[in-house]
GROMACS .gro file of C-alpha atoms in nm:
model
  188
    1MET     CA    1  -2.784  -0.046  -1.779
    2GLN     CA    2  -2.825  -0.194  -1.428
    3LEU     CA    3  -2.708  -0.551  -1.556
    4ALA     CA    4  -2.397  -0.430  -1.707
    5GLN     CA    5  -2.314  -0.221  -1.397
    6HIS     CA    6  -2.368  -0.549  -1.180
    7LYS     CA    7  -2.154  -0.743  -1.413
    8PHE     CA    8  -1.885  -0.499  -1.426
    9GLY     CA    9  -1.884  -0.467  -1.036
   10ASP     CA   10  -1.868  -0.846  -1.037
   11PHE     CA   11  -1.580  -0.851  -1.273
   12LEU     CA   12  -1.407  -0.596  -1.037
   13GLN     CA   13  -1.463  -0.798  -0.735
   14ARG     CA   14  -1.325  -1.115  -0.901
   15LYS     CA   15  -1.036  -0.923  -1.002
   16ASN     CA   16  -0.975  -0.797  -0.630
   17ILE     CA   17  -1.009  -0.444  -0.734
   18ASP     CA   18  -1.165  -0.196  -0.481
   19PHE     CA   19  -1.182   0.165  -0.564
   20SER     CA   20  -1.187   0.306  -0.213
   21ALA     CA   21  -1.004   0.559  -0.025
   22ARG     CA   22  -0.911   0.298   0.222
   23THR     CA   23  -0.749   0.100  -0.028
   24TYR     CA   24  -0.525   0.361  -0.196
   25PHE     CA   25  -0.473   0.623   0.080
   26VAL     CA   26  -0.443   0.381   0.388
   27HIS     CA   27  -0.339   0.028   0.260
   28ALA     CA   28  -0.133   0.110  -0.042
   29MET     CA   29   0.031   0.401   0.118
   30SER     CA   30   0.125   0.204   0.424
   31TYR     CA   31   0.299  -0.052   0.199
   32MET     CA   32   0.454   0.229   0.012
   33ALA     CA   33   0.625   0.320   0.321
   34LEU     CA   34   0.748  -0.017   0.370
   35GLY     CA   35   0.900   0.001   0.020
   36LEU     CA   36   1.061   0.338   0.087
   37PHE     CA   37   1.196   0.203   0.438
   38SER     CA   38   1.339  -0.092   0.279
   39SER     CA   39   1.533   0.080   0.024
   40LEU     CA   40   1.614   0.453   0.037
   41LEU     CA   41   1.575   0.480   0.425
   42ILE     CA   42   1.763   0.174   0.543
   43GLY     CA   43   2.035   0.259   0.273
   44SER     CA   44   2.063   0.598   0.407
   45ILE     CA   45   2.110   0.455   0.751
   46LEU     CA   46   2.375   0.221   0.635
   47ASN     CA   47   2.549   0.494   0.436
   48THR     CA   48   2.571   0.704   0.737
   49LEU     CA   49   2.706   0.409   0.926
   50GLY     CA   50   2.966   0.337   0.650
   51MET     CA   51   3.083   0.694   0.648
   52LYS     CA   52   3.131   0.718   1.037
   53LEU     CA   53   3.281   0.359   1.076
   54GLY     CA   54   3.484   0.375   0.753
   55ILE     CA   55   3.273   0.088   0.585
   56PRO     CA   56   3.307   0.147   0.183
   57LEU     CA   57   3.056  -0.139   0.115
   58PHE     CA   58   2.784   0.053   0.290
   59SER     CA   59   2.860   0.409   0.140
   60GLU     CA   60   3.011   0.360  -0.178
   61THR     CA   61   2.839   0.028  -0.302
   62LEU     CA   62   2.493  -0.048  -0.100
   63TRP     CA   63   2.400   0.327  -0.081
   64PRO     CA   64   2.387   0.409  -0.456
   65ILE     CA   65   2.208   0.081  -0.530
   66ALA     CA   66   1.958   0.131  -0.252
   67LYS     CA   67   1.871   0.467  -0.404
   68GLN     CA   68   1.816   0.316  -0.741
   69MET     CA   69   1.599   0.052  -0.606
   70THR     CA   70   1.349   0.296  -0.432
   71GLY     CA   71   1.114   0.310  -0.727
   72PRO     CA   72   1.101  -0.048  -0.782
   73ALA     CA   73   1.072  -0.138  -0.412
   74ILE     CA   74   0.764   0.100  -0.396
   75GLY     CA   75   0.629  -0.049  -0.706
   76VAL     CA   76   0.650  -0.408  -0.568
   77ALA     CA   77   0.523  -0.284  -0.217
   78ILE     CA   78   0.202  -0.137  -0.366
   79ALA     CA   79   0.153  -0.427  -0.587
   80TYR     CA   80   0.164  -0.672  -0.294
   81ALA     CA   81  -0.065  -0.430  -0.093
   82LEU     CA   82  -0.330  -0.447  -0.388
   83LYS     CA   83  -0.302  -0.808  -0.382
   84ALA     CA   84  -0.168  -0.828  -0.742
   85PRO     CA   85  -0.105  -1.164  -0.899
   86PRO     CA   86   0.255  -1.271  -0.957
   87LEU     CA   87   0.314  -1.130  -1.315
   88VAL     CA   88   0.171  -0.793  -1.215
   89LEU     CA   89   0.366  -0.797  -0.890
   90PHE     CA   90   0.705  -0.831  -1.057
   91SER     CA   91   0.618  -0.595  -1.346
   92ALA     CA   92   0.544  -0.333  -1.107
   93THR     CA   93   0.932  -0.296  -1.068
   94THR     CA   94   0.936  -0.117  -1.399
   95ALA     CA   95   0.624   0.079  -1.299
   96GLY     CA   96   0.775   0.201  -0.988
   97ALA     CA   97   1.120   0.284  -1.162
   98ALA     CA   98   0.936   0.494  -1.423
   99GLY     CA   99   0.743   0.694  -1.168
  100ALA     CA  100   1.027   0.738  -0.927
  101ALA     CA  101   1.262   0.849  -1.244
  102LEU     CA  102   1.045   1.165  -1.314
  103GLY     CA  103   0.834   1.201  -0.992
  104GLY     CA  104   1.020   1.057  -0.700
  105PRO     CA  105   0.859   0.844  -0.429
  106VAL     CA  106   0.499   1.003  -0.504
  107GLY     CA  107   0.543   0.943  -0.874
  108ALA     CA  108   0.646   0.586  -0.812
  109TYR     CA  109   0.321   0.571  -0.608
  110ILE     CA  110   0.099   0.681  -0.864
  111ALA     CA  111   0.258   0.497  -1.159
  112SER     CA  112   0.237   0.174  -0.953
  113VAL     CA  113  -0.119   0.186  -0.836
  114ALA     CA  114  -0.227   0.267  -1.222
  115ALA     CA  115  -0.003  -0.010  -1.349
  116THR     CA  116  -0.101  -0.263  -1.078
  117GLU     CA  117  -0.477  -0.207  -1.115
  118CYS     CA  118  -0.459  -0.229  -1.495
  119GLY     CA  119  -0.237  -0.537  -1.480
  120LYS     CA  120  -0.496  -0.695  -1.254
  121LEU     CA  121  -0.766  -0.642  -1.496
  122VAL     CA  122  -0.601  -0.828  -1.772
  123ALA     CA  123  -0.429  -1.080  -1.558
  124ASN     CA  124  -0.540  -1.458  -1.625
  125GLU     CA  125  -0.792  -1.363  -1.893
  126THR     CA  126  -0.622  -1.474  -2.208
  127LYS     CA  127  -0.401  -1.776  -2.317
  128ILE     CA  128  -0.108  -1.534  -2.388
  129ASP     CA  129  -0.124  -1.412  -2.017
  130ILE     CA  130   0.262  -1.455  -1.973
  131LEU     CA  131   0.292  -1.167  -2.255
  132LEU     CA  132   0.003  -0.942  -2.210
  133THR     CA  133  -0.018  -0.917  -1.838
  134PRO     CA  134   0.344  -0.792  -1.806
  135ALA     CA  135   0.318  -0.561  -2.102
  136VAL     CA  136   0.007  -0.397  -1.994
  137THR     CA  137   0.152  -0.330  -1.636
  138VAL     CA  138   0.482  -0.211  -1.779
  139VAL     CA  139   0.335   0.015  -2.056
  140VAL     CA  140   0.066   0.179  -1.827
  141GLY     CA  141   0.336   0.239  -1.548
  142VAL     CA  142   0.563   0.404  -1.786
  143ILE     CA  143   0.286   0.608  -1.945
  144VAL     CA  144   0.160   0.717  -1.610
  145GLY     CA  145   0.488   0.790  -1.482
  146THR     CA  146   0.586   0.988  -1.790
  147LEU     CA  147   0.266   1.201  -1.776
  148VAL     CA  148   0.228   1.237  -1.411
  149GLY     CA  149   0.582   1.214  -1.296
  150PRO     CA  150   0.721   1.571  -1.413
  151GLN     CA  151   0.410   1.754  -1.249
  152VAL     CA  152   0.449   1.546  -0.924
  153GLY     CA  153   0.826   1.599  -0.930
  154ALA     CA  154   0.768   2.002  -0.978
  155LEU     CA  155   0.507   1.983  -0.711
  156MET     CA  156   0.738   1.805  -0.464
  157THR     CA  157   1.025   2.037  -0.550
  158ALA     CA  158   0.808   2.341  -0.474
  159LEU     CA  159   0.687   2.194  -0.141
  160GLY     CA  160   1.052   2.145  -0.065
  161ASP     CA  161   1.142   2.510  -0.154
  162LEU     CA  162   0.857   2.623   0.046
  163ILE     CA  163   1.000   2.421   0.350
  164MET     CA  164   1.316   2.558   0.294
  165TYR     CA  165   1.197   2.907   0.292
  166ALA     CA  166   1.016   2.842   0.617
  167THR     CA  167   1.352   2.724   0.778
  168GLN     CA  168   1.490   3.079   0.719
  169LEU     CA  169   1.212   3.233   0.912
  170GLN     CA  170   1.215   3.289   1.290
  171PRO     CA  171   1.223   2.948   1.464
  172LEU     CA  172   0.861   2.962   1.614
  173LEU     CA  173   0.708   3.034   1.273
  174MET     CA  174   0.943   2.790   1.083
  175GLY     CA  175   0.811   2.528   1.325
  176MET     CA  176   0.445   2.603   1.267
  177ILE     CA  177   0.466   2.625   0.895
  178VAL     CA  178   0.692   2.307   0.864
  179ALA     CA  179   0.448   2.127   1.104
  180VAL     CA  180   0.149   2.232   0.904
  181LEU     CA  181   0.319   2.150   0.546
  182MET     CA  182   0.425   1.817   0.683
  183GLY     CA  183   0.074   1.729   0.838
  184MET     CA  184  -0.092   1.797   0.488
  185ALA     CA  185   0.164   1.598   0.296
  186LEU     CA  186   0.129   1.292   0.544
  187THR     CA  187  -0.248   1.321   0.557
  188LEU     CA  188  -0.372   1.426   0.211
   0.00000   0.00000   0.00000
């Protein structure tokens, strides 16, 4: 039993898989933020500039594309953070898109982490790696995105509704509630 655990631990280490809070809640989330900023947030900023300065390229072309690419950007950012090999890294675009389609950025995060780690498990293990690795990564990402996305989306919508309700209360109470909720969302 101990020998099997030791061999499995060696396998995970060889695959660069580290099941730790630091890996997933610090490192991967930091890169998720970079993916989010590099797509949705910069797109939003440029959209505002486009609308204010009359630049249709920013508001009519770039902005819709940036919104659509948020999930894939998060997927690639997370795969990069988890040191995924190339086939997993590129396949993470689909995982991120699947998670984002049903669960927003948090759905993209969950689907991308699961897909990346499963893809890393099979990467470079067979002679049909060019087929197997992307297939495993994409299928896991879509399954996780489909299963988890709607629940995550509902939770995030409820959180948004609660924040909207808080903004209708007195300013001091609203500020406290929003601060507590945002603090929880950013630290949990």
